[in-house]
GROMACS .gro file of C-alpha atoms in nm:
model
  185
    1MET     CA    1   3.580  -2.006  -4.258
    2SER     CA    2   3.680  -1.655  -4.344
    3THR     CA    3   3.766  -1.390  -4.087
    4GLY     CA    4   3.466  -1.180  -4.195
    5THR     CA    5   3.226  -1.471  -4.140
    6LEU     CA    6   3.378  -1.546  -3.800
    7ILE     CA    7   3.345  -1.181  -3.695
    8ALA     CA    8   2.982  -1.174  -3.814
    9ILE     CA    9   2.903  -1.486  -3.609
   10ILE     CA   10   3.074  -1.344  -3.299
   11VAL     CA   11   2.889  -1.011  -3.335
   12ALA     CA   12   2.556  -1.194  -3.377
   13VAL     CA   13   2.622  -1.409  -3.068
   14VAL     CA   14   2.717  -1.099  -2.863
   15ILE     CA   15   2.400  -0.921  -2.975
   16VAL     CA   16   2.186  -1.222  -2.884
   17LEU     CA   17   2.354  -1.243  -2.541
   18LEU     CA   18   2.298  -0.871  -2.481
   19VAL     CA   19   1.931  -0.900  -2.578
   20CYS     CA   20   1.891  -1.201  -2.345
   21ALA     CA   21   2.061  -1.016  -2.060
   22LEU     CA   22   1.838  -0.712  -2.115
   23ALA     CA   23   1.526  -0.929  -2.125
   24ALA     CA   24   1.630  -1.106  -1.803
   25TRP     CA   25   1.692  -0.769  -1.635
   26VAL     CA   26   1.349  -0.638  -1.741
   27ILE     CA   27   1.177  -0.956  -1.619
   28ARG     CA   28   1.359  -0.943  -1.283
   29ARG     CA   29   1.265  -0.579  -1.236
   30ARG     CA   30   0.901  -0.650  -1.324
   31ARG     CA   31   0.886  -0.943  -1.082
   32ARG     CA   32   1.038  -0.730  -0.806
   33LEU     CA   33   0.773  -0.462  -0.861
   34GLN     CA   34   0.497  -0.723  -0.873
   35ALA     CA   35   0.620  -0.879  -0.548
   36ARG     CA   36   0.656  -0.544  -0.373
   37PHE     CA   37   0.327  -0.388  -0.483
   38GLY     CA   38   0.110  -0.699  -0.495
   39PRO     CA   39  -0.237  -0.632  -0.640
   40GLU     CA   40  -0.148  -0.264  -0.675
   41TYR     CA   41   0.085  -0.358  -0.962
   42GLU     CA   42  -0.198  -0.484  -1.185
   43ARG     CA   43  -0.426  -0.204  -1.074
   44THR     CA   44  -0.165   0.050  -1.183
   45VAL     CA   45  -0.108  -0.129  -1.515
   46GLU     CA   46  -0.481  -0.111  -1.582
   47ALA     CA   47  -0.503   0.255  -1.479
   48ARG     CA   48  -0.198   0.361  -1.683
   49GLY     CA   49  -0.285   0.153  -1.988
   50SER     CA   50   0.060  -0.004  -2.026
   51ARG     CA   51   0.312  -0.196  -1.819
   52ARG     CA   52   0.587   0.046  -1.909
   53ALA     CA   53   0.394   0.352  -1.785
   54ALA     CA   54   0.277   0.165  -1.475
   55GLU     CA   55   0.627   0.048  -1.389
   56ARG     CA   56   0.759   0.401  -1.430
   57ASP     CA   57   0.484   0.524  -1.195
   58LEU     CA   58   0.563   0.251  -0.940
   59ARG     CA   59   0.936   0.329  -0.948
   60GLU     CA   60   0.853   0.698  -0.893
   61ARG     CA   61   0.642   0.596  -0.593
   62GLU     CA   62   0.937   0.401  -0.457
   63GLN     CA   63   1.165   0.703  -0.498
   64ARG     CA   64   0.918   0.931  -0.320
   65HIS     CA   65   0.870   0.673  -0.046
   66ASP     CA   66   1.246   0.638   0.001
   67ALA     CA   67   1.265   1.014   0.061
   68LEU     CA   68   1.001   0.995   0.338
   69HIS     CA   69   1.108   0.945   0.696
   70ILE     CA   70   0.897   0.638   0.777
   71LYS     CA   71   0.961   0.524   1.129
   72GLN     CA   72   0.858   0.234   1.345
   73LEU     CA   73   0.630   0.289   1.639
   74SER     CA   74   0.756   0.265   1.991
   75PRO     CA   75   0.592  -0.004   2.205
   76THR     CA   76   0.421   0.274   2.404
   77ALA     CA   77   0.273   0.434   2.093
   78ARG     CA   78   0.165   0.093   1.961
   79ASP     CA   79  -0.014   0.017   2.290
   80ARG     CA   80  -0.184   0.359   2.287
   81TYR     CA   81  -0.310   0.310   1.930
   82ALA     CA   82  -0.424  -0.045   2.003
   83HIS     CA   83  -0.623   0.085   2.302
   84GLU     CA   84  -0.780   0.361   2.089
   85TRP     CA   85  -0.873   0.104   1.823
   86ASP     CA   86  -1.044  -0.111   2.085
   87GLN     CA   87  -1.247   0.191   2.194
   88VAL     CA   88  -1.348   0.266   1.834
   89GLN     CA   89  -1.463  -0.093   1.786
   90GLU     CA   90  -1.667  -0.079   2.106
   91ARG     CA   91  -1.828   0.244   1.989
   92PHE     CA   92  -1.942   0.074   1.669
   93VAL     CA   93  -2.221  -0.112   1.853
   94ASP     CA   94  -2.409   0.206   1.945
   95GLN     CA   95  -2.279   0.455   1.687
   96PRO     CA   96  -2.159   0.277   1.373
   97GLU     CA   97  -2.124   0.587   1.155
   98ASP     CA   98  -1.928   0.775   1.420
   99ALA     CA   99  -1.707   0.471   1.476
  100VAL     CA  100  -1.623   0.449   1.104
  101HIS     CA  101  -1.534   0.820   1.095
  102GLU     CA  102  -1.322   0.771   1.405
  103ALA     CA  103  -1.152   0.467   1.248
  104ASP     CA  104  -1.063   0.680   0.946
  105ARG     CA  105  -0.923   0.950   1.173
  106LEU     CA  106  -0.727   0.697   1.374
  107VAL     CA  107  -0.574   0.536   1.062
  108THR     CA  108  -0.476   0.883   0.936
  109SER     CA  109  -0.324   0.970   1.274
  110LEU     CA  110  -0.127   0.646   1.276
  111MET     CA  111  -0.005   0.711   0.923
  112SER     CA  112   0.111   1.055   1.028
  113GLU     CA  113   0.293   0.925   1.335
  114ARG     CA  114   0.471   0.665   1.120
  115GLY     CA  115   0.585   0.951   0.889
  116TYR     CA  116   0.346   0.924   0.597
  117PRO     CA  117   0.212   1.251   0.455
  118THR     CA  118  -0.164   1.268   0.511
  119GLU     CA  119  -0.276   1.543   0.276
  120GLY     CA  120  -0.474   1.420  -0.021
  121HIS     CA  121  -0.624   1.073  -0.035
  122HIS     CA  122  -0.471   0.995  -0.376
  123GLN     CA  123  -0.122   1.075  -0.247
  124GLN     CA  124  -0.187   0.869   0.067
  125LEU     CA  125  -0.272   0.572  -0.153
  126SER     CA  126   0.039   0.625  -0.361
  127ASP     CA  127   0.266   0.652  -0.058
  128LEU     CA  128   0.111   0.355   0.120
  129SER     CA  129   0.126   0.136  -0.191
  130VAL     CA  130   0.502   0.093  -0.164
  131GLU     CA  131   0.496  -0.100   0.164
  132HIS     CA  132   0.127  -0.180   0.202
  133GLY     CA  133   0.014  -0.271  -0.151
  134ARG     CA  134  -0.153  -0.589  -0.031
  135THR     CA  135  -0.384  -0.407   0.213
  136LEU     CA  136  -0.441  -0.095   0.006
  137GLU     CA  137  -0.766  -0.223  -0.143
  138HIS     CA  138  -0.901  -0.249   0.212
  139TYR     CA  139  -0.822   0.118   0.267
  140ARG     CA  140  -0.987   0.218  -0.062
  141ALA     CA  141  -1.304   0.026   0.024
  142ALA     CA  142  -1.320   0.165   0.379
  143HIS     CA  143  -1.259   0.520   0.264
  144GLU     CA  144  -1.535   0.492   0.002
  145VAL     CA  145  -1.786   0.372   0.264
  146ASN     CA  146  -1.669   0.644   0.502
  147GLY     CA  147  -1.749   0.905   0.236
  148ARG     CA  148  -2.095   0.763   0.177
  149SER     CA  149  -2.147   0.743   0.552
  150THR     CA  150  -2.088   1.116   0.579
  151ARG     CA  151  -2.394   1.156   0.355
  152HIS     CA  152  -2.582   0.887   0.556
  153GLU     CA  153  -2.591   0.660   0.250
  154ALA     CA  154  -2.413   0.355   0.394
  155THR     CA  155  -2.590   0.057   0.545
  156THR     CA  156  -2.490  -0.088   0.880
  157GLU     CA  157  -2.345  -0.391   0.702
  158GLU     CA  158  -2.135  -0.166   0.478
  159LEU     CA  159  -2.017   0.023   0.787
  160ARG     CA  160  -1.922  -0.307   0.951
  161GLY     CA  161  -1.728  -0.398   0.638
  162ALA     CA  162  -1.552  -0.062   0.648
  163MET     CA  163  -1.438  -0.132   1.003
  164VAL     CA  164  -1.295  -0.467   0.892
  165HIS     CA  165  -1.118  -0.295   0.602
  166TYR     CA  166  -0.978  -0.018   0.820
  167ARG     CA  167  -0.858  -0.279   1.069
  168ALA     CA  168  -0.655  -0.458   0.799
  169LEU     CA  169  -0.447  -0.148   0.719
  170PHE     CA  170  -0.447  -0.028   1.081
  171THR     CA  171  -0.301  -0.359   1.201
  172GLU     CA  172  -0.031  -0.355   0.936
  173LEU     CA  173   0.065   0.005   1.014
  174LEU     CA  174   0.051  -0.061   1.388
  175HIS     CA  175   0.294  -0.349   1.364
  176ASN     CA  176   0.536  -0.169   1.132
  177GLY     CA  177   0.427  -0.366   0.826
  178GLN     CA  178   0.480  -0.703   0.992
  179ASN     CA  179   0.244  -0.975   1.092
  180PRO     CA  180   0.151  -0.900   1.457
  181ARG     CA  181   0.276  -1.244   1.564
  182GLU     CA  182   0.613  -1.178   1.397
  183SER     CA  183   0.654  -0.835   1.561
  184GLU     CA  184   0.591  -0.980   1.907
  185ALA     CA  185   0.857  -1.249   1.864
   0.00000   0.00000   0.00000
């Protein structure tokens, strides 16, 4: 075998190994994003029209989120919010629309206390998606019903559903992104 042929084989093998390493890196990065963002990953792919654009968007969200000063709640603050949530739920029986509006306000207040910016619903969704991608659809659904409720266009059943949706995100935010049973351990 000539030296030129041997060099060509070695170069080809190196190129194949580099391509395999690059492919493995891309797959690992994609899986990490999918695991972190949950259903929000596919939603973003659909909205952006390509995986590449979606993954760029999700990495930008991570960078913005990393620059935020997200903090855990103190036990006192957690107890106060839990008590307020109980009052909102009790209010639902007699004043469902008011209770849904109050649930929205309480979730926004909790977000703010944790360190999330609260101006602009789209930006809220983007910021929350980094740590709360699995419950974000709940927030979207609740917020949509809350908007229709403002115009008195939501049924009582839809309002009840909104409360359930708000509670999913509220509970996750309240317990610093952990399962409540885990945070008490």
